[in-house]
Amino acid sequence: MPARIIAFVCLLMQANGLLAQNLQFDGLYSAPTGRMPEVSTAVHTYLRFYPDGVFFLQSVPSDNAQSVAEWFGRNKKYAQKGTYTMQGGELVMHLGNGGSMGSTSEDGQPAFLRGQVKDGRLELTDISDCSEYSYAFQSVQDTTVVKYNRYQPELRLPGAWKLQECLKDKKQQIVLTNADSTVIAICVMPGEALDVFVRERTDFENALAYYNWDARTLREESRMTVRKLSENREKAYICWQAKNGQNNMYFLFGTRGNLLYNCMIKAPDMPEQEKIDLLERVYEMNHL
């Protein structure tokens, strides 16, 4: 490789390294950028950066960054996509047609933003109209969204998860894992798929029947020790543990109307209460 090209690549890597030190990737940058007069609501513009030079932008009438993060960003909905580079010590952001904070360039070309990170804030100028905005950084917990089945079109999980397996059997169980090697398996199915479901029962009664049936099966057939950990009658779910010499699994079984919900976690190094909290969080995120 010619020395000139090598030198250019080194300079580019140094610039990107400096940029990575300044920009933060584990949350959203947000700024109030307008109002909706008809409802007197402030509009906030959100930016999400990724280390590979990609960013996403969206303006919404919400100042709740965590709520926005559940649907905003890579592989999610309702976001404009762009790329960013470092040029002469300045952050240069390039959006496709659709513009930046509600504007587009006069000739219809892609819009540009320029700025720097100063004292933890991202100071940006919209080149199309010279408007200036100061973005504050807000750390958020990522949300993973995966397509599932006709009973539950999407599943949402807190944090970053990768699909490991999707079983095509009657239960249609989906298995995911994260960077800590935690395994989570989820199944949502109609109550009629199991004989223990009775339509005339309350949701909690069906959840309890589902738990009793599966717990008995694991005790008798797999020789596992079963322990009920907690229950919530109002939200109709039960948390429990099944354990033997080979496996230590934590479950949440719940019911909503005609749907049965089964979530299982394997995480040897995670404290028990954290497992229960995660099970309950997944259950609530999916409106179950």
mmCIF file of C-alpha atoms in Angstrom:
data_model
loop_
_atom_site.group_PDB
_atom_site.id
_atom_site.type_symbol
_atom_site.label_atom_id
_atom_site.label_comp_id
_atom_site.label_asym_id
_atom_site.label_seq_id
_atom_site.Cartn_x
_atom_site.Cartn_y
_atom_site.Cartn_z
ATOM 1 C CA MET A 1 0.000 0.000 0.000
ATOM 2 C CA PRO A 2 1.468 3.437 -0.946
ATOM 3 C CA ALA A 3 2.771 5.506 1.965
ATOM 4 C CA ARG A 4 0.401 8.373 1.120
ATOM 5 C CA ILE A 5 -2.640 6.132 1.460
ATOM 6 C CA ILE A 6 -1.347 4.642 4.707
ATOM 7 C CA ALA A 7 -0.850 8.135 6.151
ATOM 8 C CA PHE A 8 -4.389 9.123 5.161
ATOM 9 C CA VAL A 9 -5.855 6.018 6.783
ATOM 10 C CA CYS A 10 -3.922 6.732 9.992
ATOM 11 C CA LEU A 11 -5.190 10.308 10.099
ATOM 12 C CA LEU A 12 -8.752 9.093 9.529
ATOM 13 C CA MET A 13 -8.434 6.575 12.360
ATOM 14 C CA GLN A 14 -7.086 9.250 14.688
ATOM 15 C CA ALA A 15 -9.978 11.562 13.845
ATOM 16 C CA ASN A 16 -12.528 8.840 14.386
ATOM 17 C CA GLY A 17 -10.858 7.946 17.685
ATOM 18 C CA LEU A 18 -11.115 11.553 18.854
ATOM 19 C CA LEU A 19 -14.735 11.656 17.780
ATOM 20 C CA ALA A 20 -15.518 8.454 19.656
ATOM 21 C CA GLN A 21 -14.014 9.944 22.817
ATOM 22 C CA ASN A 22 -16.313 12.978 22.590
ATOM 23 C CA LEU A 23 -19.576 11.477 21.365
ATOM 24 C CA GLN A 24 -21.556 9.168 23.599
ATOM 25 C CA PHE A 25 -23.306 6.124 22.197
ATOM 26 C CA ASP A 26 -25.230 4.720 25.175
ATOM 27 C CA GLY A 27 -28.098 7.172 25.033
ATOM 28 C CA LEU A 28 -29.831 9.994 23.171
ATOM 29 C CA TYR A 29 -28.990 13.626 22.535
ATOM 30 C CA SER A 30 -32.090 15.812 22.756
ATOM 31 C CA ALA A 31 -33.029 19.468 22.349
ATOM 32 C CA PRO A 32 -36.305 21.436 22.282
ATOM 33 C CA THR A 33 -36.621 22.528 18.672
ATOM 34 C CA GLY A 34 -40.191 23.796 18.308
ATOM 35 C CA ARG A 35 -43.770 23.697 19.539
ATOM 36 C CA MET A 36 -47.115 22.346 18.437
ATOM 37 C CA PRO A 37 -49.306 25.483 18.757
ATOM 38 C CA GLU A 38 -52.605 23.648 18.637
ATOM 39 C CA VAL A 39 -51.794 21.771 21.853
ATOM 40 C CA SER A 40 -49.047 24.017 23.314
ATOM 41 C CA THR A 41 -46.662 21.061 23.398
ATOM 42 C CA ALA A 42 -42.896 21.362 23.017
ATOM 43 C CA VAL A 43 -41.281 19.350 20.210
ATOM 44 C CA HIS A 44 -37.946 17.690 21.015
ATOM 45 C CA THR A 45 -35.471 16.462 18.417
ATOM 46 C CA TYR A 46 -33.535 13.319 19.312
ATOM 47 C CA LEU A 47 -30.229 12.073 17.920
ATOM 48 C CA ARG A 48 -28.753 8.607 18.380
ATOM 49 C CA PHE A 49 -25.153 7.942 17.290
ATOM 50 C CA TYR A 50 -23.433 4.626 16.578
ATOM 51 C CA PRO A 51 -19.662 3.964 16.457
ATOM 52 C CA ASP A 52 -19.752 2.931 12.778
ATOM 53 C CA GLY A 53 -20.540 6.485 11.594
ATOM 54 C CA VAL A 54 -24.334 6.169 11.431
ATOM 55 C CA PHE A 55 -26.832 8.320 13.296
ATOM 56 C CA PHE A 56 -30.621 8.599 13.499
ATOM 57 C CA LEU A 57 -32.778 11.693 14.010
ATOM 58 C CA GLN A 58 -36.434 12.200 14.868
ATOM 59 C CA SER A 59 -38.584 15.039 16.239
ATOM 60 C CA VAL A 60 -41.482 14.168 18.557
ATOM 61 C CA PRO A 61 -43.684 15.934 21.167
ATOM 62 C CA SER A 62 -42.052 14.118 24.094
ATOM 63 C CA ASP A 63 -39.281 14.938 26.570
ATOM 64 C CA ASN A 64 -39.082 11.354 27.889
ATOM 65 C CA ALA A 65 -35.853 9.986 26.390
ATOM 66 C CA GLN A 66 -36.311 6.468 27.780
ATOM 67 C CA SER A 67 -39.775 6.205 26.263
ATOM 68 C CA VAL A 68 -38.493 7.472 22.905
ATOM 69 C CA ALA A 69 -35.573 5.011 23.000
ATOM 70 C CA GLU A 70 -38.011 2.086 22.975
ATOM 71 C CA TRP A 71 -38.926 2.780 19.339
ATOM 72 C CA PHE A 72 -36.153 5.073 18.092
ATOM 73 C CA GLY A 73 -32.785 4.014 16.652
ATOM 74 C CA ARG A 74 -31.219 1.333 14.516
ATOM 75 C CA ASN A 75 -33.581 -1.439 13.382
ATOM 76 C CA LYS A 76 -36.529 0.456 14.848
ATOM 77 C CA LYS A 77 -39.299 2.711 13.556
ATOM 78 C CA TYR A 78 -39.864 6.313 12.665
ATOM 79 C CA ALA A 79 -36.324 7.649 12.296
ATOM 80 C CA GLN A 80 -34.363 9.518 9.644
ATOM 81 C CA LYS A 81 -30.979 7.946 8.970
ATOM 82 C CA GLY A 82 -27.722 9.776 8.306
ATOM 83 C CA THR A 83 -23.946 9.500 8.458
ATOM 84 C CA TYR A 84 -21.384 11.543 10.349
ATOM 85 C CA THR A 85 -17.651 12.241 10.019
ATOM 86 C CA MET A 86 -15.026 14.442 11.654
ATOM 87 C CA GLN A 87 -13.697 17.233 9.432
ATOM 88 C CA GLY A 88 -11.147 19.709 10.739
ATOM 89 C CA GLY A 89 -12.103 19.089 14.339
ATOM 90 C CA GLU A 90 -15.806 19.570 13.560
ATOM 91 C CA LEU A 91 -18.617 17.045 13.529
ATOM 92 C CA VAL A 92 -20.316 16.942 10.112
ATOM 93 C CA MET A 93 -23.655 15.183 9.874
ATOM 94 C CA HIS A 94 -25.277 14.321 6.567
ATOM 95 C CA LEU A 95 -28.981 13.468 6.334
ATOM 96 C CA GLY A 96 -30.807 12.058 3.335
ATOM 97 C CA ASN A 97 -33.801 13.889 1.801
ATOM 98 C CA GLY A 98 -36.237 14.714 4.547
ATOM 99 C CA GLY A 99 -33.971 17.247 6.174
ATOM 100 C CA SER A 100 -33.031 17.939 9.730
ATOM 101 C CA MET A 101 -35.119 19.807 12.287
ATOM 102 C CA GLY A 102 -38.119 20.046 10.007
ATOM 103 C CA SER A 103 -36.214 21.674 7.128
ATOM 104 C CA THR A 104 -34.687 20.692 3.796
ATOM 105 C CA SER A 105 -32.208 22.451 1.572
ATOM 106 C CA GLU A 106 -33.703 24.700 -1.111
ATOM 107 C CA ASP A 107 -32.369 22.638 -4.002
ATOM 108 C CA GLY A 108 -33.725 19.404 -2.558
ATOM 109 C CA GLN A 109 -30.260 18.079 -1.774
ATOM 110 C CA PRO A 110 -29.501 16.225 1.441
ATOM 111 C CA ALA A 111 -29.326 18.466 4.521
ATOM 112 C CA PHE A 112 -26.259 18.999 6.690
ATOM 113 C CA LEU A 113 -25.589 19.684 10.338
ATOM 114 C CA ARG A 114 -22.272 20.874 11.769
ATOM 115 C CA GLY A 115 -21.062 21.233 15.313
ATOM 116 C CA GLN A 116 -18.939 20.131 18.241
ATOM 117 C CA VAL A 117 -19.263 18.487 21.622
ATOM 118 C CA LYS A 118 -18.561 21.079 24.319
ATOM 119 C CA ASP A 119 -18.795 20.362 28.041
ATOM 120 C CA GLY A 120 -20.877 17.271 27.364
ATOM 121 C CA ARG A 121 -23.394 19.069 25.131
ATOM 122 C CA LEU A 122 -23.656 18.728 21.381
ATOM 123 C CA GLU A 123 -23.804 22.212 19.797
ATOM 124 C CA LEU A 124 -25.195 21.974 16.259
ATOM 125 C CA THR A 125 -25.980 24.357 13.415
ATOM 126 C CA ASP A 126 -28.488 23.465 10.695
ATOM 127 C CA ILE A 127 -26.749 24.642 7.528
ATOM 128 C CA SER A 128 -30.021 24.967 5.591
ATOM 129 C CA ASP A 129 -31.316 27.874 7.729
ATOM 130 C CA CYS A 130 -28.406 28.627 10.134
ATOM 131 C CA SER A 131 -30.536 27.711 13.159
ATOM 132 C CA GLU A 132 -28.562 26.609 16.222
ATOM 133 C CA TYR A 133 -29.457 24.008 18.823
ATOM 134 C CA SER A 134 -27.823 22.756 22.008
ATOM 135 C CA TYR A 135 -28.355 19.033 22.646
ATOM 136 C CA ALA A 136 -28.109 17.516 26.119
ATOM 137 C CA PHE A 137 -27.118 13.866 26.473
ATOM 138 C CA GLN A 138 -29.433 11.468 28.287
ATOM 139 C CA SER A 139 -28.336 7.940 29.051
ATOM 140 C CA VAL A 140 -31.000 5.334 28.285
ATOM 141 C CA GLN A 141 -31.418 1.605 28.447
ATOM 142 C CA ASP A 142 -31.690 0.099 24.999
ATOM 143 C CA THR A 143 -34.804 -1.754 23.947
ATOM 144 C CA THR A 144 -34.707 -4.758 21.615
ATOM 145 C CA VAL A 145 -37.734 -5.267 19.372
ATOM 146 C CA VAL A 146 -38.255 -8.561 17.513
ATOM 147 C CA LYS A 147 -41.099 -9.708 15.303
ATOM 148 C CA TYR A 148 -42.933 -12.640 16.802
ATOM 149 C CA ASN A 149 -46.287 -14.226 15.938
ATOM 150 C CA ARG A 150 -49.873 -13.298 15.131
ATOM 151 C CA TYR A 151 -50.862 -13.356 18.795
ATOM 152 C CA GLN A 152 -48.049 -10.970 19.791
ATOM 153 C CA PRO A 153 -46.742 -9.238 16.616
ATOM 154 C CA GLU A 154 -43.738 -7.742 18.442
ATOM 155 C CA LEU A 155 -41.784 -8.587 21.566
ATOM 156 C CA ARG A 156 -39.832 -5.907 23.474
ATOM 157 C CA LEU A 157 -36.953 -6.556 25.831
ATOM 158 C CA PRO A 158 -34.880 -4.125 27.909
ATOM 159 C CA GLY A 159 -31.271 -3.981 26.729
ATOM 160 C CA ALA A 160 -29.500 -5.373 23.668
ATOM 161 C CA TRP A 161 -30.439 -8.949 22.725
ATOM 162 C CA LYS A 162 -29.716 -11.193 19.741
ATOM 163 C CA LEU A 163 -32.076 -13.795 18.346
ATOM 164 C CA GLN A 164 -30.650 -17.247 18.960
ATOM 165 C CA GLU A 165 -33.492 -19.535 17.958
ATOM 166 C CA CYS A 166 -37.123 -19.409 16.892
ATOM 167 C CA LEU A 167 -38.946 -22.700 17.255
ATOM 168 C CA LYS A 168 -41.706 -23.422 14.754
ATOM 169 C CA ASP A 169 -43.559 -25.916 16.933
ATOM 170 C CA LYS A 170 -46.996 -25.432 18.495
ATOM 171 C CA LYS A 171 -45.612 -23.223 21.255
ATOM 172 C CA GLN A 172 -43.589 -21.005 18.878
ATOM 173 C CA GLN A 173 -40.949 -20.274 21.496
ATOM 174 C CA ILE A 174 -38.370 -17.594 20.724
ATOM 175 C CA VAL A 175 -34.896 -17.692 22.350
ATOM 176 C CA LEU A 176 -32.578 -14.687 22.725
ATOM 177 C CA THR A 177 -29.208 -14.029 24.374
ATOM 178 C CA ASN A 178 -27.242 -10.946 25.401
ATOM 179 C CA ALA A 179 -23.571 -10.003 25.846
ATOM 180 C CA ASP A 180 -23.560 -11.487 29.376
ATOM 181 C CA SER A 181 -24.647 -14.885 27.970
ATOM 182 C CA THR A 182 -28.013 -14.565 29.679
ATOM 183 C CA VAL A 183 -30.600 -16.659 27.849
ATOM 184 C CA ILE A 184 -34.244 -15.665 27.747
ATOM 185 C CA ALA A 185 -36.982 -17.753 26.122
ATOM 186 C CA ILE A 186 -40.489 -16.383 25.516
ATOM 187 C CA CYS A 187 -43.678 -18.044 24.373
ATOM 188 C CA VAL A 188 -47.076 -16.398 23.859
ATOM 189 C CA MET A 189 -49.859 -18.723 22.747
ATOM 190 C CA PRO A 190 -53.646 -19.021 22.832
ATOM 191 C CA GLY A 191 -55.064 -20.595 25.984
ATOM 192 C CA GLU A 192 -56.820 -23.280 23.971
ATOM 193 C CA ALA A 193 -53.412 -24.765 23.128
ATOM 194 C CA LEU A 194 -53.330 -26.306 26.632
ATOM 195 C CA ASP A 195 -55.967 -28.447 28.339
ATOM 196 C CA VAL A 196 -55.436 -26.642 31.664
ATOM 197 C CA PHE A 197 -56.916 -23.411 30.298
ATOM 198 C CA VAL A 198 -60.586 -22.772 31.143
ATOM 199 C CA ARG A 199 -62.201 -19.700 29.609
ATOM 200 C CA GLU A 200 -64.579 -19.185 32.540
ATOM 201 C CA ARG A 201 -61.719 -18.731 35.030
ATOM 202 C CA THR A 202 -60.105 -15.420 35.927
ATOM 203 C CA ASP A 203 -56.744 -14.567 34.356
ATOM 204 C CA PHE A 204 -54.910 -15.319 37.592
ATOM 205 C CA GLU A 205 -56.690 -18.660 38.027
ATOM 206 C CA ASN A 206 -55.558 -19.711 34.561
ATOM 207 C CA ALA A 207 -51.993 -18.527 35.268
ATOM 208 C CA LEU A 208 -52.011 -20.566 38.485
ATOM 209 C CA ALA A 209 -53.339 -23.640 36.683
ATOM 210 C CA TYR A 210 -50.651 -23.246 33.998
ATOM 211 C CA TYR A 211 -47.954 -23.024 36.685
ATOM 212 C CA ASN A 212 -49.270 -26.025 38.657
ATOM 213 C CA TRP A 213 -49.369 -28.164 35.512
ATOM 214 C CA ASP A 214 -45.844 -27.301 34.338
ATOM 215 C CA ALA A 215 -44.363 -27.445 37.841
ATOM 216 C CA ARG A 216 -45.811 -30.936 38.355
ATOM 217 C CA THR A 217 -44.402 -32.068 35.008
ATOM 218 C CA LEU A 218 -40.892 -30.829 35.849
ATOM 219 C CA ARG A 219 -41.017 -32.428 39.304
ATOM 220 C CA GLU A 220 -42.211 -35.834 38.087
ATOM 221 C CA GLU A 221 -40.524 -36.153 34.689
ATOM 222 C CA SER A 222 -37.340 -34.094 35.058
ATOM 223 C CA ARG A 223 -36.822 -34.618 38.807
ATOM 224 C CA MET A 224 -36.493 -30.875 39.350
ATOM 225 C CA THR A 225 -37.010 -28.960 42.576
ATOM 226 C CA VAL A 226 -39.719 -26.336 42.076
ATOM 227 C CA ARG A 227 -40.169 -23.209 44.182
ATOM 228 C CA LYS A 228 -42.813 -20.510 43.803
ATOM 229 C CA LEU A 229 -41.158 -17.127 44.307
ATOM 230 C CA SER A 230 -43.923 -14.542 43.968
ATOM 231 C CA GLU A 231 -47.336 -13.899 42.508
ATOM 232 C CA ASN A 232 -49.329 -10.870 41.362
ATOM 233 C CA ARG A 233 -53.057 -11.484 41.285
ATOM 234 C CA GLU A 234 -53.887 -8.095 39.780
ATOM 235 C CA LYS A 235 -51.519 -8.557 36.809
ATOM 236 C CA ALA A 236 -52.161 -12.311 36.714
ATOM 237 C CA TYR A 237 -48.671 -13.789 36.828
ATOM 238 C CA ILE A 238 -46.506 -16.113 38.930
ATOM 239 C CA CYS A 239 -42.694 -16.153 39.212
ATOM 240 C CA TRP A 240 -41.071 -19.473 40.038
ATOM 241 C CA GLN A 241 -37.873 -21.507 39.887
ATOM 242 C CA ALA A 242 -37.110 -25.031 38.651
ATOM 243 C CA LYS A 243 -33.709 -26.502 39.466
ATOM 244 C CA ASN A 244 -31.704 -29.729 39.276
ATOM 245 C CA GLY A 245 -28.050 -30.663 38.854
ATOM 246 C CA GLN A 246 -27.934 -29.509 35.238
ATOM 247 C CA ASN A 247 -30.316 -26.570 35.051
ATOM 248 C CA ASN A 248 -31.421 -23.603 37.123
ATOM 249 C CA MET A 249 -34.320 -21.848 35.389
ATOM 250 C CA TYR A 250 -36.493 -18.936 36.437
ATOM 251 C CA PHE A 251 -39.985 -18.534 34.995
ATOM 252 C CA LEU A 252 -42.841 -16.087 34.803
ATOM 253 C CA PHE A 253 -46.183 -17.569 33.784
ATOM 254 C CA GLY A 254 -49.033 -15.160 33.130
ATOM 255 C CA THR A 255 -52.397 -14.861 31.446
ATOM 256 C CA ARG A 256 -54.159 -12.047 29.630
ATOM 257 C CA GLY A 257 -57.602 -12.873 28.334
ATOM 258 C CA ASN A 258 -57.179 -15.740 25.911
ATOM 259 C CA LEU A 259 -53.354 -15.623 25.842
ATOM 260 C CA LEU A 260 -50.877 -17.598 27.932
ATOM 261 C CA TYR A 261 -47.451 -16.077 28.537
ATOM 262 C CA ASN A 262 -44.309 -18.063 29.398
ATOM 263 C CA CYS A 263 -40.948 -16.366 29.975
ATOM 264 C CA MET A 264 -37.848 -18.280 31.136
ATOM 265 C CA ILE A 265 -34.374 -17.002 32.106
ATOM 266 C CA LYS A 266 -31.063 -18.820 32.467
ATOM 267 C CA ALA A 267 -28.369 -16.598 34.007
ATOM 268 C CA PRO A 268 -26.015 -18.421 36.412
ATOM 269 C CA ASP A 269 -24.226 -15.263 37.599
ATOM 270 C CA MET A 270 -27.290 -13.025 37.990
ATOM 271 C CA PRO A 271 -28.703 -12.587 41.512
ATOM 272 C CA GLU A 272 -32.134 -14.078 42.022
ATOM 273 C CA GLN A 273 -33.943 -10.769 42.587
ATOM 274 C CA GLU A 274 -32.468 -9.344 39.380
ATOM 275 C CA LYS A 275 -33.849 -12.328 37.482
ATOM 276 C CA ILE A 276 -37.295 -11.750 38.938
ATOM 277 C CA ASP A 277 -37.074 -8.034 38.145
ATOM 278 C CA LEU A 278 -36.109 -8.789 34.538
ATOM 279 C CA LEU A 279 -38.966 -11.269 34.120
ATOM 280 C CA GLU A 280 -41.444 -8.722 35.458
ATOM 281 C CA ARG A 281 -39.990 -5.939 33.295
ATOM 282 C CA VAL A 282 -40.325 -7.995 30.098
ATOM 283 C CA TYR A 283 -43.886 -8.902 31.048
ATOM 284 C CA GLU A 284 -44.824 -5.240 31.591
ATOM 285 C CA MET A 285 -43.047 -3.995 28.438
ATOM 286 C CA ASN A 286 -45.180 -6.293 26.348
ATOM 287 C CA HIS A 287 -48.441 -5.025 27.905
ATOM 288 C CA LEU A 288 -49.214 -8.414 29.312
#
